[in-house]
Backbone as JSON Lines, residues from 0, in Angstrom:
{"i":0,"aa":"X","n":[11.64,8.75,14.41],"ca":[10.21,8.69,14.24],"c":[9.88,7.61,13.21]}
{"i":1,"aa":"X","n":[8.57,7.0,13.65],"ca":[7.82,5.61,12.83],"c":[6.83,6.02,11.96]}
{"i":2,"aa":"X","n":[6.75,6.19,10.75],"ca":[5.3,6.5,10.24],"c":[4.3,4.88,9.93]}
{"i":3,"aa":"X","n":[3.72,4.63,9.98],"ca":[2.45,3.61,10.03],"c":[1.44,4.5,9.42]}
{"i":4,"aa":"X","n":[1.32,3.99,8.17],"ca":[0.03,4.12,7.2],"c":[-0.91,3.01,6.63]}
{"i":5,"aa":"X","n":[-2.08,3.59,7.22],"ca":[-3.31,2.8,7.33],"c":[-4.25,2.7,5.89]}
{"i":6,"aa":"X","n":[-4.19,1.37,5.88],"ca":[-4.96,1.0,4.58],"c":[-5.95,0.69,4.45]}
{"i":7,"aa":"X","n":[-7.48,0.69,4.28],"ca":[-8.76,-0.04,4.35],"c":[-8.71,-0.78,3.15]}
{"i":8,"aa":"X","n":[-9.04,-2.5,3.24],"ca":[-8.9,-2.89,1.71],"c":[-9.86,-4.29,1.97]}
{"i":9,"aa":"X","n":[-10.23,-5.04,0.56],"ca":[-11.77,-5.88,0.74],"c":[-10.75,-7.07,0.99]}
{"i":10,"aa":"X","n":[-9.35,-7.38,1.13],"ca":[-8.91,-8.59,1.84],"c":[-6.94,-8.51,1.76]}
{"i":11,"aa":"X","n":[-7.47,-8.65,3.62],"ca":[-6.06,-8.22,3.87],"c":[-4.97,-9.14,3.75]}
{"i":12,"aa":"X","n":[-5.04,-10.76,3.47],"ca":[-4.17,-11.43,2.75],"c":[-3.6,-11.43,1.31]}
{"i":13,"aa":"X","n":[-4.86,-10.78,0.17],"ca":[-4.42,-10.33,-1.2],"c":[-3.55,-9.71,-0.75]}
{"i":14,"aa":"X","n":[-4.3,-8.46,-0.28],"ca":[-3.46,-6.7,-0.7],"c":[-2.28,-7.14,0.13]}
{"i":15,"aa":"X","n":[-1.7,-7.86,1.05],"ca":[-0.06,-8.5,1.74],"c":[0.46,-8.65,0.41]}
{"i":16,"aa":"X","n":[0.11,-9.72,0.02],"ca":[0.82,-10.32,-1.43],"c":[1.34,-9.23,-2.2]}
{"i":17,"aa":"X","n":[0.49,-8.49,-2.3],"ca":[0.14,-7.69,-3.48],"c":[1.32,-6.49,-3.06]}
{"i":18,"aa":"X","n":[1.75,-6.16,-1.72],"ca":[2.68,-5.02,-1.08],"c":[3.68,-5.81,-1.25]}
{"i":19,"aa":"X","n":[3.58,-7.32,-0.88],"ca":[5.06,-7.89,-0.98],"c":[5.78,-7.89,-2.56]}
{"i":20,"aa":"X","n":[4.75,-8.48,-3.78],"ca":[5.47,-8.51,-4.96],"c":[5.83,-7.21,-5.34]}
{"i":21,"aa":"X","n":[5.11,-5.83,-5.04],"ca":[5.14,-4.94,-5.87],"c":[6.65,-3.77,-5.0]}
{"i":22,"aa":"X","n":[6.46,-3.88,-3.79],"ca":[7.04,-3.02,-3.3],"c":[8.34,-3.96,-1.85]}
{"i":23,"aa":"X","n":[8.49,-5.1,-2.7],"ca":[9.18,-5.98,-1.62],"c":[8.97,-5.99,-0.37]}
{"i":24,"aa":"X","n":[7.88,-5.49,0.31],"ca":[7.92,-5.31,1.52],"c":[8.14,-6.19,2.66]}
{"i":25,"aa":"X","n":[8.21,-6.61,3.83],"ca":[8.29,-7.5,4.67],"c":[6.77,-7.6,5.85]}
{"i":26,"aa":"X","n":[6.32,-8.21,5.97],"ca":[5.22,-8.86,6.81],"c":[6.04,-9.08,8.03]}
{"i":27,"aa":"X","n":[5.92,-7.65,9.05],"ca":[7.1,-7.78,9.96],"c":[5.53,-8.02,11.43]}
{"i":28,"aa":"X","n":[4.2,-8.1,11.33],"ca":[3.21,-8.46,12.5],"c":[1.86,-8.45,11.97]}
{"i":29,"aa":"X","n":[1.42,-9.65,12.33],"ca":[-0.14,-9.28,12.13],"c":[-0.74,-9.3,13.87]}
{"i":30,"aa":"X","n":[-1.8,-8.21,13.82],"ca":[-2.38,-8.12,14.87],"c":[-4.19,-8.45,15.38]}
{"i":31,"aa":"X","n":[-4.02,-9.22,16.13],"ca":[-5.85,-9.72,16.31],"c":[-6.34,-8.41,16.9]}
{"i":32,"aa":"X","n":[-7.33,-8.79,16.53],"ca":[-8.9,-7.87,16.0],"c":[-9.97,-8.22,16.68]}
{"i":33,"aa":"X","n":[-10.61,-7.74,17.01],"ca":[-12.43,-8.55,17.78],"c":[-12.91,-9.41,16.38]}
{"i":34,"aa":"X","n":[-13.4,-10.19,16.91],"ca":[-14.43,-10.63,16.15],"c":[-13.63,-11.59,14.61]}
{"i":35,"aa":"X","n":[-12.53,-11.9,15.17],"ca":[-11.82,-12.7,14.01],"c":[-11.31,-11.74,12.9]}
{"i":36,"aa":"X","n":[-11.01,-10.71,13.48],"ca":[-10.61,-9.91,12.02],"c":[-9.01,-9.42,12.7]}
{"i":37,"aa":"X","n":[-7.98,-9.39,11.69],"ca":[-6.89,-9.31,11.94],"c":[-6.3,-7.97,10.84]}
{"i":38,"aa":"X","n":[-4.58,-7.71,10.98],"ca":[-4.72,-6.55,10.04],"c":[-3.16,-7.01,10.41]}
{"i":39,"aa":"X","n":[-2.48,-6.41,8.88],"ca":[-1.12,-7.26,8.21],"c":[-0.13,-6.15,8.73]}
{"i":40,"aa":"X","n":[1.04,-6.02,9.67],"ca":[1.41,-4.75,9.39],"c":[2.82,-4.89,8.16]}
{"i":41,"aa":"X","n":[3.14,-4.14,7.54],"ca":[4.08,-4.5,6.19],"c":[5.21,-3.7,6.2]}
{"i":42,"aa":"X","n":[6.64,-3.76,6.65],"ca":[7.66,-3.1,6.56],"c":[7.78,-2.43,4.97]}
{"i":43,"aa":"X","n":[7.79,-1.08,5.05],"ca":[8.43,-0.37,3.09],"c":[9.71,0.04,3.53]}
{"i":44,"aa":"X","n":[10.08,0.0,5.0],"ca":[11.61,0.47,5.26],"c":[11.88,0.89,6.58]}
{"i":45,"aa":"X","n":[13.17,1.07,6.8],"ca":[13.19,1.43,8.67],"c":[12.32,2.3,9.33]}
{"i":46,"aa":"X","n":[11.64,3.23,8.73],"ca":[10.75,3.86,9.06],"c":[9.35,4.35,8.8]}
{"i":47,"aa":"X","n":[9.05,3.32,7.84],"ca":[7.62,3.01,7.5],"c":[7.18,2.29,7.09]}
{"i":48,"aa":"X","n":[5.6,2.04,7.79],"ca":[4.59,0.78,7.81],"c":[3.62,1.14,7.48]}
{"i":49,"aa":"X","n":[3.21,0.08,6.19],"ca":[1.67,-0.37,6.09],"c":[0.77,-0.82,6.62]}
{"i":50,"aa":"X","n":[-0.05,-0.7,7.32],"ca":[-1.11,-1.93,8.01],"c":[-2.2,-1.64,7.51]}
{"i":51,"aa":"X","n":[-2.48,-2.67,7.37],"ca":[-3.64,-3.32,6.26],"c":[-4.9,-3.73,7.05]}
{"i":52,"aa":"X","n":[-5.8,-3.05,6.84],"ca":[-7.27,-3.62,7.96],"c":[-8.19,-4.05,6.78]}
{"i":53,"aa":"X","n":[-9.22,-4.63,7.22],"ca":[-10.03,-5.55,6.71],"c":[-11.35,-4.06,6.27]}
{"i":54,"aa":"X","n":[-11.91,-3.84,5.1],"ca":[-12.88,-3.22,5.28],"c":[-14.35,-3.58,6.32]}
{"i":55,"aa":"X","n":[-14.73,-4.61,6.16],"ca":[-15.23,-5.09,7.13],"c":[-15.39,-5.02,8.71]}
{"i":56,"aa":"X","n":[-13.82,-5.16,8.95],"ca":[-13.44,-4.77,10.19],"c":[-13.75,-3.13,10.47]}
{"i":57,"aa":"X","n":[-13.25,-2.08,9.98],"ca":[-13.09,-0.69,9.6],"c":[-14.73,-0.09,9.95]}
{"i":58,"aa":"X","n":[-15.77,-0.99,8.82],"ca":[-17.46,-0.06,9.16],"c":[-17.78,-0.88,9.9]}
{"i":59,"aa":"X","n":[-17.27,-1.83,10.83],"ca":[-17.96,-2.27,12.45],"c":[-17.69,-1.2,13.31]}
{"i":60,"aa":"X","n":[-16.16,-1.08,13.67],"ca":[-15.38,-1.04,14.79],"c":[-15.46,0.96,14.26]}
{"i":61,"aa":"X","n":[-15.11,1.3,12.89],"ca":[-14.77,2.67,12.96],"c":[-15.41,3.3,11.94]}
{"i":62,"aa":"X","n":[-16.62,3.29,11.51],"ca":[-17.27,3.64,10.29],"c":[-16.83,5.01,9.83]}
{"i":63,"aa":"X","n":[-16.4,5.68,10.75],"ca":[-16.53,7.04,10.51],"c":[-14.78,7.31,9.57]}
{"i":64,"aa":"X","n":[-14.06,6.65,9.87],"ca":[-12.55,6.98,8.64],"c":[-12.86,5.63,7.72]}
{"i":65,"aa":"X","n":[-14.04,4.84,7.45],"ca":[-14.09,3.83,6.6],"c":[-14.0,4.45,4.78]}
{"i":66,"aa":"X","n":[-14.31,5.68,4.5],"ca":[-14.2,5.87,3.11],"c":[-13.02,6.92,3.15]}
{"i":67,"aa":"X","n":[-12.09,6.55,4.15],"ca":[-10.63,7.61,3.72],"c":[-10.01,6.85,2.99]}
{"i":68,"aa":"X","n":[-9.24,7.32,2.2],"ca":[-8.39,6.86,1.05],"c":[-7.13,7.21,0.47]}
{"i":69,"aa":"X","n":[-5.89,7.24,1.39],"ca":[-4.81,8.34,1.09],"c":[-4.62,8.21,-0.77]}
{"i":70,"aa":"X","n":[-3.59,9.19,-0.7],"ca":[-2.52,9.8,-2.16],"c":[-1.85,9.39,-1.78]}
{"i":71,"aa":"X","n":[-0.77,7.86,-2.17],"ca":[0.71,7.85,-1.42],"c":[1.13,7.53,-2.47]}
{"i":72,"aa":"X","n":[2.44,8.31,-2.78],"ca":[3.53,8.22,-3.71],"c":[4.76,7.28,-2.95]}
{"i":73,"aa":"X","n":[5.88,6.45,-3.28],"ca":[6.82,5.92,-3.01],"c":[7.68,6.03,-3.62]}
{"i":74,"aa":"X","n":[8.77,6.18,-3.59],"ca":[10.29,6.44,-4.59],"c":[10.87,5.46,-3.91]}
{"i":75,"aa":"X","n":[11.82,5.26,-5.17],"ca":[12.3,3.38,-6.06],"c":[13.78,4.07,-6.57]}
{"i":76,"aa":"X","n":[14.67,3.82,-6.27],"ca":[16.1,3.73,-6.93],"c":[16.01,3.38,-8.57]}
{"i":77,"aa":"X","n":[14.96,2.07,-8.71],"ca":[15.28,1.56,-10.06],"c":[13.2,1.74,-10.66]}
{"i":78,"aa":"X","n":[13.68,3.3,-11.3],"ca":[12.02,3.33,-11.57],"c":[11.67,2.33,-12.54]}
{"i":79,"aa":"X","n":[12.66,2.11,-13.72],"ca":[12.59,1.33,-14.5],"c":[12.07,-0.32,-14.29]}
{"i":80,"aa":"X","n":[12.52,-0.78,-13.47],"ca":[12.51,-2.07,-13.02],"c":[11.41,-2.9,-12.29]}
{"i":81,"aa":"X","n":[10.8,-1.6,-11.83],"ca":[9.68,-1.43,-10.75],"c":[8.25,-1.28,-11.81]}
{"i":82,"aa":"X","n":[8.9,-0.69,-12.73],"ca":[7.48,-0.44,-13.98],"c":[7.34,-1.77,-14.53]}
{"i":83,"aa":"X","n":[8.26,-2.16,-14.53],"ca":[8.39,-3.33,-15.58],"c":[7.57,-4.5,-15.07]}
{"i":84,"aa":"X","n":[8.01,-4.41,-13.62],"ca":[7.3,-5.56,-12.71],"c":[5.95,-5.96,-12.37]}
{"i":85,"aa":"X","n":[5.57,-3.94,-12.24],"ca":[4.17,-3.86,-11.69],"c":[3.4,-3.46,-12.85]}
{"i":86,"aa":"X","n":[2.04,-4.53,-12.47],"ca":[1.11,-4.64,-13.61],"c":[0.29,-3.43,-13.97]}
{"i":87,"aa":"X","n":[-0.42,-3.32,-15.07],"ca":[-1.42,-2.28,-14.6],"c":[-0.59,-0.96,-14.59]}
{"i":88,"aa":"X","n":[0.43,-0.64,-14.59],"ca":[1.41,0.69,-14.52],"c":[0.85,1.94,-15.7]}
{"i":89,"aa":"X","n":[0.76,3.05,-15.59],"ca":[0.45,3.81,-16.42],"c":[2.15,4.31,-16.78]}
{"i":90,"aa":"X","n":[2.16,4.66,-18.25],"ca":[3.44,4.86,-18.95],"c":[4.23,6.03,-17.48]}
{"i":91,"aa":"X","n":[5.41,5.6,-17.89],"ca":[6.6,6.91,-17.08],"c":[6.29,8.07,-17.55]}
{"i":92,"aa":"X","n":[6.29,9.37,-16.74],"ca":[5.7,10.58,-17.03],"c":[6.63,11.32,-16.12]}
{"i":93,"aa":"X","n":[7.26,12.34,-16.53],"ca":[7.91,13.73,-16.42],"c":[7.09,14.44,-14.86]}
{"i":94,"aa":"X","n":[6.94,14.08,-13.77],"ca":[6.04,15.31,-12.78],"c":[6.6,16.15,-12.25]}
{"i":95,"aa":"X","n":[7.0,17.48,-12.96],"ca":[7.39,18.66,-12.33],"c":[8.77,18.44,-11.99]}
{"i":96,"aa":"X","n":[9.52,17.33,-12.92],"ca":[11.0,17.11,-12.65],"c":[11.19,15.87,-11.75]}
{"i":97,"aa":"X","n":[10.23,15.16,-11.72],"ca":[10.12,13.81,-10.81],"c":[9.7,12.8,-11.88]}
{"i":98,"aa":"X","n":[10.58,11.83,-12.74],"ca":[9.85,10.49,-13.61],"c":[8.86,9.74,-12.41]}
{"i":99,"aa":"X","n":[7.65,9.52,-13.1],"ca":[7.17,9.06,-11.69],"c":[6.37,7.75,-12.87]}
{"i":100,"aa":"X","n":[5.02,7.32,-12.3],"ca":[3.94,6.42,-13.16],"c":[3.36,5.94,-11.45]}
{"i":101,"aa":"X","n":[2.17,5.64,-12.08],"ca":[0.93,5.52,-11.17],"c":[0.53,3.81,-11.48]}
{"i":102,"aa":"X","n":[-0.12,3.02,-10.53],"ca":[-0.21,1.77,-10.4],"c":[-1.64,1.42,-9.78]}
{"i":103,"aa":"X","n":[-2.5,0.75,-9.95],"ca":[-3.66,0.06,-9.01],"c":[-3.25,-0.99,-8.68]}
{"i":104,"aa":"X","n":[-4.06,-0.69,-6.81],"ca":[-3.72,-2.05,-6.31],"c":[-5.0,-3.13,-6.96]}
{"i":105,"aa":"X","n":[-4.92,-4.55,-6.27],"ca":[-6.23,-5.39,-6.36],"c":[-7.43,-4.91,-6.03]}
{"i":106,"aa":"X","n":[-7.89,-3.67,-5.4],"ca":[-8.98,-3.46,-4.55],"c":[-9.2,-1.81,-5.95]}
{"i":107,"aa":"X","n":[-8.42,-1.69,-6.56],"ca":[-8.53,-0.5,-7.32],"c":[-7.94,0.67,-7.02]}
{"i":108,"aa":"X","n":[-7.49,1.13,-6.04],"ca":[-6.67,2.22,-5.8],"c":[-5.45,2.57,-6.24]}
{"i":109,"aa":"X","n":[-5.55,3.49,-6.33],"ca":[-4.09,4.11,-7.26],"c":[-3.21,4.59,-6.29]}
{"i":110,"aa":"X","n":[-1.87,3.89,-6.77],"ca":[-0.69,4.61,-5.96],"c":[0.54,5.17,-7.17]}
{"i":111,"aa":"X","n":[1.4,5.93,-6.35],"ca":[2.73,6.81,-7.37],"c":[4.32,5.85,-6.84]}
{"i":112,"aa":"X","n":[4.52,5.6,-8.01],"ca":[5.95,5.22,-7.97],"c":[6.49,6.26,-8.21]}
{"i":113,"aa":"X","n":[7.9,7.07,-7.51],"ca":[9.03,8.19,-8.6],"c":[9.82,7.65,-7.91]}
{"i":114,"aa":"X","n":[10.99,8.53,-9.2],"ca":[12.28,7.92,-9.44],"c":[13.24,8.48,-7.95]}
{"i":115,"aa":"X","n":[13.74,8.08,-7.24],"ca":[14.42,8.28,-6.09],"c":[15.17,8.43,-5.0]}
């Protein structure tokens, strides 16, 4: 099984960048869109993808999931290394036996790094 998790964000060439430095990811398809709008899809590993849509695109085509906003946590082998890298990181914190720390992307959303 493939999981593909959907992102709404104000520009889907930043937030690429922004998946590639922080979480190495790979830019494995981008796919056309009506109306000139396209959406990034981003390898995090053999079995899961980011794709990145344009907000824009999102309250034309689908207004109605335009203000969803997941909770996604990711686990990192080297939590250390990963804090160090990514900007904006809130200190390493103890969660219920998980070292984890929390990150904003460019668009403001918060995601979870733990240790993994």
């Amino acid at each position: 099984m493939k999981t593909r998790i959907m992102l709404y964000v104000s520009d889907v060439e930043t937030l690429t960048e922004f998946w590639q430095q922080t979480l190495n990811v790979k830019l494995v398809n981008t796919i056309q869109l009506p109306k000139n709008h396209f959406a990034n899809v981003l390898a995090v590993d053999e079995t899961t993808e980011l794709a990145l849509f344009s907000n824009a695109f999102v309250q034309e085509f689908s207004p109605e999931v335009a203000d969803n906003q997941p909770s996604l946590m990711f686990f990192v082998k080297d939590l250390e290394a990963a804090h160090a890298r990514i900007k904006g990181a809130t200190p390493i914190v103890d969660d219920a036996g998980t070292r984890a720390f929390g990150f904003p992307d460019p668009d403001g959303h918060y995601f979870a790094l733990g240790e993994g």
